[in-house]
PDB file of C-alpha atoms in Angstrom:
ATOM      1  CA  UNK W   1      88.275  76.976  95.523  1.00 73.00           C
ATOM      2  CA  UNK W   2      89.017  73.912  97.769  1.00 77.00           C
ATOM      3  CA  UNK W   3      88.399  70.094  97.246  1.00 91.00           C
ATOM      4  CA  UNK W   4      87.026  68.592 100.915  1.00 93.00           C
ATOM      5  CA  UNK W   5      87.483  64.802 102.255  1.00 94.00           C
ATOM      6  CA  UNK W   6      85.813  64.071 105.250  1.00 97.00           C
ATOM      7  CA  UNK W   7      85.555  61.149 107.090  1.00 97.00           C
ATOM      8  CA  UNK W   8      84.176  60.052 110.218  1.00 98.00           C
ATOM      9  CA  UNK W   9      86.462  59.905 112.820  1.00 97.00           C
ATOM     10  CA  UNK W  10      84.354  58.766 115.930  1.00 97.00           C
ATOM     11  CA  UNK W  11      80.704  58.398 116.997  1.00 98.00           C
ATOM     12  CA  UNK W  12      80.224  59.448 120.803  1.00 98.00           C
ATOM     13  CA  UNK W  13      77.697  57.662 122.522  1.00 97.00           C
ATOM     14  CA  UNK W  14      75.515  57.925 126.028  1.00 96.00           C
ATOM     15  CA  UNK W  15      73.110  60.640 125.898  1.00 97.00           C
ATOM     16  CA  UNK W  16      69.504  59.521 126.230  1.00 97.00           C
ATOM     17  CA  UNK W  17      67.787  62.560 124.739  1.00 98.00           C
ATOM     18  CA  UNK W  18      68.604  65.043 121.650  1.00 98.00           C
ATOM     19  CA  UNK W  19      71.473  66.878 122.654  1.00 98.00           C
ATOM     20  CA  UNK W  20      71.140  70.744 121.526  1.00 98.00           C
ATOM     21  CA  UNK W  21      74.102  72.304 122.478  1.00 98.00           C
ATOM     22  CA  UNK W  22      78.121  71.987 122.323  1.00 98.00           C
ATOM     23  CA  UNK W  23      81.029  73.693 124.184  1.00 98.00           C
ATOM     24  CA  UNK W  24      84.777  74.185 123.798  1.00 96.00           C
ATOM     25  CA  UNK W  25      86.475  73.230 126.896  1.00 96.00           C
ATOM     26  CA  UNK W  26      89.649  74.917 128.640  1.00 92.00           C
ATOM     27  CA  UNK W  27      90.966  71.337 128.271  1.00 94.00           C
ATOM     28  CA  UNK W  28      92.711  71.480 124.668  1.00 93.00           C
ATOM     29  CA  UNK W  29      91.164  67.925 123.385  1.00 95.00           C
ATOM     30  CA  UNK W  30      87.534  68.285 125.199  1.00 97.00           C
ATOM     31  CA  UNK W  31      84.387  69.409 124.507  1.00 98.00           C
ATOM     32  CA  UNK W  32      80.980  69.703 126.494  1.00 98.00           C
ATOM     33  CA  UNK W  33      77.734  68.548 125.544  1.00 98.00           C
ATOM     34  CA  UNK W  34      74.224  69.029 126.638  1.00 98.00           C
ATOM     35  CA  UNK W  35      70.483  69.122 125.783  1.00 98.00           C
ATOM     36  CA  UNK W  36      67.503  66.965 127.140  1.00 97.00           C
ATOM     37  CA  UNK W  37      69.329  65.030 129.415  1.00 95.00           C
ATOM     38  CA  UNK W  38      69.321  67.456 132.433  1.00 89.00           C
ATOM     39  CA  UNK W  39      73.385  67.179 132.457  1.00 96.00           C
ATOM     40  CA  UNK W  40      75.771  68.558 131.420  1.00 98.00           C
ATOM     41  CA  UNK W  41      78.640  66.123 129.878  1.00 98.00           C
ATOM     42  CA  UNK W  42      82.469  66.729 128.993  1.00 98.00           C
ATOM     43  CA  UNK W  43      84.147  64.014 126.211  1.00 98.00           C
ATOM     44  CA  UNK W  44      87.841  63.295 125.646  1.00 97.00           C
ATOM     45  CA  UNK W  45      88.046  64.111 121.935  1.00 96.00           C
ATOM     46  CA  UNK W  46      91.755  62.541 121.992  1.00 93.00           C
ATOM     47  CA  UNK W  47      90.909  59.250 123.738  1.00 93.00           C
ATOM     48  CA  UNK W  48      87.504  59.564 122.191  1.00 93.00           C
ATOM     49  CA  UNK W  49      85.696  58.662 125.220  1.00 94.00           C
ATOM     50  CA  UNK W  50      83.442  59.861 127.894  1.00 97.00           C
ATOM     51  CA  UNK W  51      85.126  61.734 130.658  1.00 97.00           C
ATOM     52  CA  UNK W  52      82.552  63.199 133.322  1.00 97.00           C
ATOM     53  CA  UNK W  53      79.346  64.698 133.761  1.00 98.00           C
ATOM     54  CA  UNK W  54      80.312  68.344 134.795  1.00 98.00           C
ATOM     55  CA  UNK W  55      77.330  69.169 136.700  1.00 98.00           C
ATOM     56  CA  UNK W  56      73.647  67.984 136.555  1.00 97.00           C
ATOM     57  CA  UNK W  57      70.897  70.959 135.873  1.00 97.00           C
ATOM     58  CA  UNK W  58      67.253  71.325 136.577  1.00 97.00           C
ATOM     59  CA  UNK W  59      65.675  71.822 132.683  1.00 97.00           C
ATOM     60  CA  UNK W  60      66.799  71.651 129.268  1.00 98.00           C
ATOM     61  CA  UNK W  61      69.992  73.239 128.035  1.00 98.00           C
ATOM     62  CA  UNK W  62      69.697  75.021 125.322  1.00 98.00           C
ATOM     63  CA  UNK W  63      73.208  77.142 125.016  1.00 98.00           C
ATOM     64  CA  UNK W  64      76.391  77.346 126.203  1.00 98.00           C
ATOM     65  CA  UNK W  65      79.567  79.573 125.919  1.00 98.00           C
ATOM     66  CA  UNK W  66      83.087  78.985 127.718  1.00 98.00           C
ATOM     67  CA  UNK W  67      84.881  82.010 129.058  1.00 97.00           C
ATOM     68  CA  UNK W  68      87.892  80.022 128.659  1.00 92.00           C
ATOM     69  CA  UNK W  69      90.237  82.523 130.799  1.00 89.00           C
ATOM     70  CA  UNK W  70      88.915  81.994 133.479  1.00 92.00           C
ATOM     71  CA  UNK W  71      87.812  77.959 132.647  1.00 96.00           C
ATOM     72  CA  UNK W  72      84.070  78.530 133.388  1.00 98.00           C
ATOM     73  CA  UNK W  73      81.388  77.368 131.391  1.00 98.00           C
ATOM     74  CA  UNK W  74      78.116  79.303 131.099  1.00 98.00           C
ATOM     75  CA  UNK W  75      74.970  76.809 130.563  1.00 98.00           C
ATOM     76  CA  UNK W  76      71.584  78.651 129.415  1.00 98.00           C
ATOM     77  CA  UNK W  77      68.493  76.872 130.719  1.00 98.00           C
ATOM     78  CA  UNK W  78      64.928  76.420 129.501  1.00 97.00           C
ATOM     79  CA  UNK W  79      63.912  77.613 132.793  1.00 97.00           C
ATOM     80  CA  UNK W  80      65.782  80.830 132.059  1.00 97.00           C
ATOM     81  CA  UNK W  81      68.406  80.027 134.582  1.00 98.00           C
ATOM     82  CA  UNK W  82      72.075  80.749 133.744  1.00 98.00           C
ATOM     83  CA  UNK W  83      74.375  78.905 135.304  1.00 98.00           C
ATOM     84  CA  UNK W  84      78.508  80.068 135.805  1.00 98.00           C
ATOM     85  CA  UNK W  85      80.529  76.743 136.490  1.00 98.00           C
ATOM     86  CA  UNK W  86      84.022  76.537 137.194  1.00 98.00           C
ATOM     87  CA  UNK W  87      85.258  73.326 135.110  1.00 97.00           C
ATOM     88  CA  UNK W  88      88.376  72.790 137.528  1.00 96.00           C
ATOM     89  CA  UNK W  89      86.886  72.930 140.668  1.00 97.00           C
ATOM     90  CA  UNK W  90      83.742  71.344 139.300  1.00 97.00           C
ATOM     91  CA  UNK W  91      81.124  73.976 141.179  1.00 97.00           C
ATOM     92  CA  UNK W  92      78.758  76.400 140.736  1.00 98.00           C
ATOM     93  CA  UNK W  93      80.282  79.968 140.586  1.00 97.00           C
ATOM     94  CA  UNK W  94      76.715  82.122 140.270  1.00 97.00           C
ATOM     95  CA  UNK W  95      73.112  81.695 139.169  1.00 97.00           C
ATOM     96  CA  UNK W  96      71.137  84.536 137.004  1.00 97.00           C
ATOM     97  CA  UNK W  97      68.040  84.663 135.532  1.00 95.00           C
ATOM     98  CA  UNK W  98      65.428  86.134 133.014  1.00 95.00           C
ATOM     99  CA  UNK W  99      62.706  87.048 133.909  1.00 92.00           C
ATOM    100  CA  UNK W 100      60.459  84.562 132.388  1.00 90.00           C
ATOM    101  CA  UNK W 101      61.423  82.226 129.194  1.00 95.00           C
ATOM    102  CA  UNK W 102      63.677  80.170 127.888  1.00 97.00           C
ATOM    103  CA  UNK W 103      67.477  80.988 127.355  1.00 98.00           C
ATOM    104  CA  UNK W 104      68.212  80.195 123.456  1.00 98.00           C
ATOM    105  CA  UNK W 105      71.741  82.197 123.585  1.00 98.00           C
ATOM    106  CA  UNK W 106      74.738  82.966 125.161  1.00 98.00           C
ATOM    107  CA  UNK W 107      77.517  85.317 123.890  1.00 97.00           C
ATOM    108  CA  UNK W 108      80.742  86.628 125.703  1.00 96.00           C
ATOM    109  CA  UNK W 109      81.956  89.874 124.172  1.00 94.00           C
ATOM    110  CA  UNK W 110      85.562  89.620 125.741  1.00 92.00           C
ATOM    111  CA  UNK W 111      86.582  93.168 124.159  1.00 89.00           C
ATOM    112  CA  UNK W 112      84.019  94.572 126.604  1.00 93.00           C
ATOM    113  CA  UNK W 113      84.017  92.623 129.362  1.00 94.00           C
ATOM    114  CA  UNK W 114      80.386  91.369 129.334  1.00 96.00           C
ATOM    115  CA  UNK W 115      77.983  88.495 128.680  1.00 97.00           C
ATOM    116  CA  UNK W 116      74.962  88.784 126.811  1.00 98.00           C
ATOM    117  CA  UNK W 117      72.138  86.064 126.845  1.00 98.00           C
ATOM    118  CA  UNK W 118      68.375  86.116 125.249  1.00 97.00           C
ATOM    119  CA  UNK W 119      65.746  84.266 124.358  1.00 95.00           C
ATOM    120  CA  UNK W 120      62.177  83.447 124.668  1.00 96.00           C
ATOM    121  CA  UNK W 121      60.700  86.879 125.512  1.00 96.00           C
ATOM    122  CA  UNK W 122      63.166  88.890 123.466  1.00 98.00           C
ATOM    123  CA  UNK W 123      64.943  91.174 126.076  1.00 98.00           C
ATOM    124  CA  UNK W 124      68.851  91.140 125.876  1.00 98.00           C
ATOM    125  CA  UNK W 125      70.516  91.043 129.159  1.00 98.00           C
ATOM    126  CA  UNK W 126      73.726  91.778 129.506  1.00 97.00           C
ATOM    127  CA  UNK W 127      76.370  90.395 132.681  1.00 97.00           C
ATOM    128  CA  UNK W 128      79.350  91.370 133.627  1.00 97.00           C
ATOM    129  CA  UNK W 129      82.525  89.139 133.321  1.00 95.00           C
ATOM    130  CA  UNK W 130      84.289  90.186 136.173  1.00 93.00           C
ATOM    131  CA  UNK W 131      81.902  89.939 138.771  1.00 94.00           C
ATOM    132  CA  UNK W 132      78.273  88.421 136.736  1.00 96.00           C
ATOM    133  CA  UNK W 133      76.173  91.780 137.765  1.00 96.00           C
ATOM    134  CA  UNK W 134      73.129  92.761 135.850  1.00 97.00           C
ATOM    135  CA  UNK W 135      74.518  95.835 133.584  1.00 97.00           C
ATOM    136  CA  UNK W 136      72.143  96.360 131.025  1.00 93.00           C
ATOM    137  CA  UNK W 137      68.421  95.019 129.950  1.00 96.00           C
ATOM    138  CA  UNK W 138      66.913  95.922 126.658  1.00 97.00           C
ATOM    139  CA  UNK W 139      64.083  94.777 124.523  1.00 98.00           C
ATOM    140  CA  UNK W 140      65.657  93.721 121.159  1.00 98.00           C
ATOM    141  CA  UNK W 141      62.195  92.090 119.795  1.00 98.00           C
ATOM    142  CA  UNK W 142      58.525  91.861 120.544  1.00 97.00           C
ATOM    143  CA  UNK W 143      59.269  87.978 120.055  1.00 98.00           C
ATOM    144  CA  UNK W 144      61.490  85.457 120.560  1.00 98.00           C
ATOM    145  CA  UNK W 145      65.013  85.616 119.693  1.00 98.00           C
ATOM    146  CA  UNK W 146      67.102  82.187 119.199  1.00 97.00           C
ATOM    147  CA  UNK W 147      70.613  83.575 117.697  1.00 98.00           C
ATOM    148  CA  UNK W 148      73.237  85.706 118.511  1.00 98.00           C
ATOM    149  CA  UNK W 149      76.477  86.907 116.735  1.00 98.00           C
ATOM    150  CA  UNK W 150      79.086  89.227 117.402  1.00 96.00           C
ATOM    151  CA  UNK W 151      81.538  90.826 114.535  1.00 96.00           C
ATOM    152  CA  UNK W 152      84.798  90.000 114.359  1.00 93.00           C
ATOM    153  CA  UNK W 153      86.421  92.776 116.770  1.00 85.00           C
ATOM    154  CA  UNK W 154      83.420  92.824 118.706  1.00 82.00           C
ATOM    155  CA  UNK W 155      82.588  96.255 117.996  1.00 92.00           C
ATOM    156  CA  UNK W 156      78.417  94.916 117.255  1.00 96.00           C
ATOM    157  CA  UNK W 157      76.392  92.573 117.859  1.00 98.00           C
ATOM    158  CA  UNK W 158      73.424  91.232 115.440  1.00 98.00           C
ATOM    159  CA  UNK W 159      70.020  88.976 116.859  1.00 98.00           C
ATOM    160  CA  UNK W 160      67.981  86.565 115.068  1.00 98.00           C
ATOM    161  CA  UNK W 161      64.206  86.680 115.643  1.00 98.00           C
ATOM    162  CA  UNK W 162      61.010  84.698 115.263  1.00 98.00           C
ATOM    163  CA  UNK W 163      59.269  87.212 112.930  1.00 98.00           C
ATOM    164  CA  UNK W 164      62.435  86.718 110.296  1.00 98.00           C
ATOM    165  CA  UNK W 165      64.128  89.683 111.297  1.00 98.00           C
ATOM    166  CA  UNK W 166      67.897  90.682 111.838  1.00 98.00           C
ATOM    167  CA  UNK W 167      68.424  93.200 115.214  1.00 98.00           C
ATOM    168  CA  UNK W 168      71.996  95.002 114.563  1.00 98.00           C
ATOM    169  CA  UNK W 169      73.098  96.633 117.489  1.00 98.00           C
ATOM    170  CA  UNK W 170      76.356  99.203 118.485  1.00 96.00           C
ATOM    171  CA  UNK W 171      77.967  97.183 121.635  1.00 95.00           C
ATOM    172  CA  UNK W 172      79.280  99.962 122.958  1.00 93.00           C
ATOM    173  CA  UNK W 173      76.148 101.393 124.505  1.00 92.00           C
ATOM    174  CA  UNK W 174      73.844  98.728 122.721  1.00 95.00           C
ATOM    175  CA  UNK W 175      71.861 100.889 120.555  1.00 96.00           C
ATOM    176  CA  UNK W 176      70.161 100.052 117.486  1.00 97.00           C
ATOM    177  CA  UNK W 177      71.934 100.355 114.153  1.00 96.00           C
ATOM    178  CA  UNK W 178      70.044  98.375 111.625  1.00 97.00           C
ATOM    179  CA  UNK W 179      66.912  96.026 111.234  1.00 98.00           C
ATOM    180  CA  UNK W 180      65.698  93.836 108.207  1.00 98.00           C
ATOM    181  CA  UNK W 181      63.253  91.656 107.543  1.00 98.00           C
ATOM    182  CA  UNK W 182      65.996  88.836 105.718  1.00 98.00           C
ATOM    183  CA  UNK W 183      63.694  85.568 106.379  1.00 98.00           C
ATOM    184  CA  UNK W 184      60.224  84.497 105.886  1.00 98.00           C
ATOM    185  CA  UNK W 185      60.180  82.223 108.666  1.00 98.00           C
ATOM    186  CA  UNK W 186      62.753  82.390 112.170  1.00 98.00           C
ATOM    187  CA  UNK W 187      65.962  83.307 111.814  1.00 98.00           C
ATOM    188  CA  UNK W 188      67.837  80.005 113.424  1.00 98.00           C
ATOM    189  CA  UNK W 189      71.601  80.762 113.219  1.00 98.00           C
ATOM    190  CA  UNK W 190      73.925  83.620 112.725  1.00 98.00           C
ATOM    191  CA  UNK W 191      77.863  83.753 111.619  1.00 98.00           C
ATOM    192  CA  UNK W 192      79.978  86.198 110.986  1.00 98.00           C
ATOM    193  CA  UNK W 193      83.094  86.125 108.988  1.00 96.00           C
ATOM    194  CA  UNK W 194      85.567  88.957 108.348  1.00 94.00           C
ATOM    195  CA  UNK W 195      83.303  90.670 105.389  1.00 95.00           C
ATOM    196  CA  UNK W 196      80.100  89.310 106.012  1.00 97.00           C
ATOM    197  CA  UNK W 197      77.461  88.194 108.118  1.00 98.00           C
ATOM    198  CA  UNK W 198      75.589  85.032 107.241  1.00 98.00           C
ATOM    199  CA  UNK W 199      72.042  83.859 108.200  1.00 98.00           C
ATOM    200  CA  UNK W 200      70.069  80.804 108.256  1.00 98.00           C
ATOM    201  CA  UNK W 201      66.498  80.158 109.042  1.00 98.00           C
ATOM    202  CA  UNK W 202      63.353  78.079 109.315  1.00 98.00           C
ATOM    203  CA  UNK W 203      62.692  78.434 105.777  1.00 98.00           C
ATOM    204  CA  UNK W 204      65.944  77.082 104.448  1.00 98.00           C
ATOM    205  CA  UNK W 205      67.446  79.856 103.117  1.00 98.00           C
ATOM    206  CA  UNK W 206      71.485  80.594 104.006  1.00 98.00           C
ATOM    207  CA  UNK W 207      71.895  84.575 103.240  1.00 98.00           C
ATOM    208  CA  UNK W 208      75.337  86.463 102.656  1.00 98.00           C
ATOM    209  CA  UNK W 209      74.915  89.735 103.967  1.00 98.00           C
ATOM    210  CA  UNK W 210      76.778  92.817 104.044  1.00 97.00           C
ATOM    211  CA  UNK W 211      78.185  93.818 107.788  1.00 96.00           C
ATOM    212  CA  UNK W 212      77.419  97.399 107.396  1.00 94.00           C
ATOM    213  CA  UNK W 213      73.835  97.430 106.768  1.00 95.00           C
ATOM    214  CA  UNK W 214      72.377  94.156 106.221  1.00 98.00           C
ATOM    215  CA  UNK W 215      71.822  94.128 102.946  1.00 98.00           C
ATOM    216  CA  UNK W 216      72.011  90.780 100.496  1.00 98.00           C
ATOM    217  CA  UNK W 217      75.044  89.877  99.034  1.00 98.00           C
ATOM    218  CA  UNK W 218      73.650  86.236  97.951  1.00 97.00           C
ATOM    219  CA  UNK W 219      71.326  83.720  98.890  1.00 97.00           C
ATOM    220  CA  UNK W 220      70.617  79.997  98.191  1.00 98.00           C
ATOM    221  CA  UNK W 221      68.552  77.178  99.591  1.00 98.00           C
ATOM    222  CA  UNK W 222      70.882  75.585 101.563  1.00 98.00           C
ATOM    223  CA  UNK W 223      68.510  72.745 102.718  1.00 98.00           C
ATOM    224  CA  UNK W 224      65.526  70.725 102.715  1.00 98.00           C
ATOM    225  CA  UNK W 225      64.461  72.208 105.782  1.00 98.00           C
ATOM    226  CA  UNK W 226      65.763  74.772 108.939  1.00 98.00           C
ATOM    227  CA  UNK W 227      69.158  75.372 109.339  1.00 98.00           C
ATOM    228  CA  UNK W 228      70.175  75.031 112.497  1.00 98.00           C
ATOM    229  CA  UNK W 229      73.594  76.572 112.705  1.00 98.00           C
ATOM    230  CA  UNK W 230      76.193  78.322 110.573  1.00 98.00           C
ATOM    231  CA  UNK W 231      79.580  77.368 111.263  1.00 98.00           C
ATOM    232  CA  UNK W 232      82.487  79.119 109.726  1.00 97.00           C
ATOM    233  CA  UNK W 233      85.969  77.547 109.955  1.00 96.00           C
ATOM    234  CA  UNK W 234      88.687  79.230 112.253  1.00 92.00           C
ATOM    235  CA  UNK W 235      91.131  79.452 109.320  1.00 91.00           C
ATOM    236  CA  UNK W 236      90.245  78.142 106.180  1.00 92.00           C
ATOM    237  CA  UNK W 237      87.915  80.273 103.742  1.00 94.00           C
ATOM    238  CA  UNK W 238      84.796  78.007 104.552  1.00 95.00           C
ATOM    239  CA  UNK W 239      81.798  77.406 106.502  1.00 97.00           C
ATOM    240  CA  UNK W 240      79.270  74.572 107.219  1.00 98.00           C
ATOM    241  CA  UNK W 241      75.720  74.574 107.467  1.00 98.00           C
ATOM    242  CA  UNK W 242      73.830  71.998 109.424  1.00 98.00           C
ATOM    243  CA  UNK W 243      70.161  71.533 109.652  1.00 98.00           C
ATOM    244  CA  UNK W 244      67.253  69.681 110.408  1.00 98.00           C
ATOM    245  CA  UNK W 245      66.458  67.651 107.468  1.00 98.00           C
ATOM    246  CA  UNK W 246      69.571  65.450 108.692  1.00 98.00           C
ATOM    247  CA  UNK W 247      72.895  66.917 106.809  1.00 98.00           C
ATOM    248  CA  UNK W 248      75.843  68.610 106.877  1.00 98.00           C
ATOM    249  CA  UNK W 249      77.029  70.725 104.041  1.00 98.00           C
ATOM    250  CA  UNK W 250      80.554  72.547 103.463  1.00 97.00           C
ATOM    251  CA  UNK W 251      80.354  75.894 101.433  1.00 97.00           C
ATOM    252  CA  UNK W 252      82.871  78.264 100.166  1.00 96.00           C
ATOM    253  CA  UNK W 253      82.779  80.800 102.216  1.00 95.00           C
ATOM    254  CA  UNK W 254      82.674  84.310  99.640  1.00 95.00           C
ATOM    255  CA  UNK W 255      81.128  82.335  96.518  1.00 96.00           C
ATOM    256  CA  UNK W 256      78.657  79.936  98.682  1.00 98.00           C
ATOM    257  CA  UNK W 257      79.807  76.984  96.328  1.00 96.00           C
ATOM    258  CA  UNK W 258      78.614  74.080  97.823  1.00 97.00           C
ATOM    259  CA  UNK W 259      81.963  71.839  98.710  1.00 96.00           C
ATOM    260  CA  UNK W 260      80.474  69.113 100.172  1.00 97.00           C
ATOM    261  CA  UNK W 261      77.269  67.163 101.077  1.00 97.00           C
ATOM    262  CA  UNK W 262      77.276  64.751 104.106  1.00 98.00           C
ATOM    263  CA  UNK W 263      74.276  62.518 105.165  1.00 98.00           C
ATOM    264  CA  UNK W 264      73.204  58.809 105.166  1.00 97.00           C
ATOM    265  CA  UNK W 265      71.639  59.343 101.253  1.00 96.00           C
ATOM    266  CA  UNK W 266      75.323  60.518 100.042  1.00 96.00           C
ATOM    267  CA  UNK W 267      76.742  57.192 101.590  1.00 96.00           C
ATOM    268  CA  UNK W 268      77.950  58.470 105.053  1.00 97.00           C
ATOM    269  CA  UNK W 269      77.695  56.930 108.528  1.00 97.00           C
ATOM    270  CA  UNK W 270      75.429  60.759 109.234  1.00 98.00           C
ATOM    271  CA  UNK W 271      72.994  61.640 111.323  1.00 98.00           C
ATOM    272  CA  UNK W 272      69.564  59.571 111.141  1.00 98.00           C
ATOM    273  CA  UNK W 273      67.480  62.532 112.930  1.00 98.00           C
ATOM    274  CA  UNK W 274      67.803  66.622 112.934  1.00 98.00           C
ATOM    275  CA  UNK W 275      71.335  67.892 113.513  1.00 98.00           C
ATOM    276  CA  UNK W 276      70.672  70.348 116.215  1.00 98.00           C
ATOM    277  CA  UNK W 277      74.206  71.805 117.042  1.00 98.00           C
ATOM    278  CA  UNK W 278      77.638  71.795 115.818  1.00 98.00           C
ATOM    279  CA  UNK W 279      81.301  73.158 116.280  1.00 98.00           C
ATOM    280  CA  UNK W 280      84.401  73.291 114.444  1.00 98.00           C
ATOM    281  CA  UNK W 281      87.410  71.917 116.961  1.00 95.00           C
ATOM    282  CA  UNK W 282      90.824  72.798 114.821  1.00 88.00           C
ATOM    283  CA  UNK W 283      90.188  70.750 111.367  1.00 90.00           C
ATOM    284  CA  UNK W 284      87.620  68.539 113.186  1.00 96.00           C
ATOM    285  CA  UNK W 285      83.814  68.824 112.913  1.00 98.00           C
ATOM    286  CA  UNK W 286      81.716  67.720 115.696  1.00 98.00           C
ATOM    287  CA  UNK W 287      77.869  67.648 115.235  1.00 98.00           C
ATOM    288  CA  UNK W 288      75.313  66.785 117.359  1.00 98.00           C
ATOM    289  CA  UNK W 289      71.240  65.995 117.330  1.00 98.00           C
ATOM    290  CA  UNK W 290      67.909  64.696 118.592  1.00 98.00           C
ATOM    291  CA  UNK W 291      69.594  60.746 117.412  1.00 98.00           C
ATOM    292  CA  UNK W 292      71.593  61.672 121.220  1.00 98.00           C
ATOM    293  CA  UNK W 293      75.034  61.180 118.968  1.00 98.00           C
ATOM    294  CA  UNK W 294      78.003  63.392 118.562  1.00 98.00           C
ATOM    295  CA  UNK W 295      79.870  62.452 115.505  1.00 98.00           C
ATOM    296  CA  UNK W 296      83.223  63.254 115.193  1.00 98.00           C
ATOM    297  CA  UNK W 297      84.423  64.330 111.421  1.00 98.00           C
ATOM    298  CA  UNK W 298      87.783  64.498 110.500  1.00 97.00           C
ATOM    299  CA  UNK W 299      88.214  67.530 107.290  1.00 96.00           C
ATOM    300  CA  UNK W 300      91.225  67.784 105.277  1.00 94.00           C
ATOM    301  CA  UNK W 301      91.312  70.744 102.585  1.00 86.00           C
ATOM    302  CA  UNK W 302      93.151  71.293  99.264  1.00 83.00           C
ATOM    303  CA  UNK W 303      92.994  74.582  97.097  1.00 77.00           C
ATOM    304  CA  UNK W 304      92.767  74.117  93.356  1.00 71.00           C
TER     305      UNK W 304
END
């Protein structure tokens, strides 16, 4: 069991609409944020500043995902444009597209070579890394999908859909293993850990499940309202939820002990709006929502 002190470390400032999506950077100390504002911006976490807008885009951004060996950043769009930019050279290094829909996920399996977004109509489609060719194109749901998450190894690859279900799929020639009804309302964000796979939805609910075959290990209500993402520390044995009805909350990760509650009614300088997005950047948590702030969090850990 841990005890948790966070504080806030910085408050980033300049976006003019809620801001739905954060990126690593190749840059050690950035990151990349994006959402409403038709832009896509990079930060200097170390100076704790603004550093550039990386390129402007014609809709929404919903998700992006850095393929950070070879420093390009891929930007999902509400049009259903994805867009491949090189972050050095600052330009645009290919285009795809759905077919029709938004794009509410992007996820590089670097074990295989390939890039698999989906979204509003429910049909995976999978790029490849080397060259960003259409591979593969498969119907994973009748509805629309908003999460993805790949196990640790990348050997499968689980979706989240509208309908509350949980799409487990074999990566190696993407064929259905597994599906289960786990929520009662959308699934909203997937995690995976080394033993289990954790899921969040509109309803509230965080569930523990079992890699294998989906079934329920544990499950609480982690909120007031949806979580939006599950976000499970690099090295320590935690995670963090973050969700809609404004907070952030630091579990243990195989017990789901709750660590740690962070919002403006537990005393903190939080988020005054929905917490859309978040990311864990070494011992540093960055979240990010419809207030247009990124708030910087610095998390220091001691097992009892």
């Amino acid at each position: 069991m841990y005890t948790i002190d966070i504080a806030l470390s910085a408050t980033l400032t300049g976006h003019q609409n809620p801001i739905f999506s954060l990126a690593k950077s190749s840059h050690p100390s950035h990151i990349f944020s994006a959402g409403n504002d038709k832009g896509v911006v990079e930060w200097d976490l170390e100076a704790g500043k603004f550093k550039r807008i990386l390129c402007s885009v014609p809709a929404s951004v919903y998700a992006m995902e850095l393929l950070e060996e070879r420093s390009i950043l891929v930007i999902g769009l509400r049009n259903g444009e994805i867009w491949c930019v090189d972050i050095d050279k600052q330009i645009l290094v290919r285009k795809m597209s759905t077919e029709r829909g938004a794009v509410f996920a992007l996820k590089s399996i670097p074990e295989k070579g390939e890039l698999i977004a989906i979204g509003e109509e429910g049909v995976a489609y999978v790029w490849s890394l080397e060259n960003f060719d259409l591979l593969y194109r498969f119907r994973v749901s009748t509805t629309t999908v908003r999460t993805i998450e790949s196990y640790p190894g990348g050997n499968q690859v689980a979706f989240g859909d509208k309908d509350g279900y949980i799409h487990l799929y074999d990566v190696a020639e993407f064929k259905a293993v597994e599906k289960k009804k786990i929520h009662s309302m959308p699934v909203t964000a997937l995690a995976a850990s080394e033993l289990y796979l954790y899921s969040g939805g509109r309803d509230a609910q965080l569930f523990q499940l079992t890699q294998k075959d989906l079934s329920i290990a544990q499950h609480l209500t982690a909120h007031m309202f949806t979580v939006y993402r599950i976000l499970v520390h690099p090295q320590e044995a935690i995670l963090a939820t973050i969700s809609r009805d404004k907070s952030i909350k630091i579990w243990e990760r195989s017990s789901l002990a709750l660590l740690k509650n962070v919002s403006v009614d537990r005393g903190f300088d939080a988020h005054r709006l929905s917490i859309n997005t978040g990311m864990w950047f070494n011992n540093q948590l960055i979240t990010a929502g419809d207030d247009k702030l990124i708030k910087v969090w610095n998390v220091t850990f001691q097992e009892k």
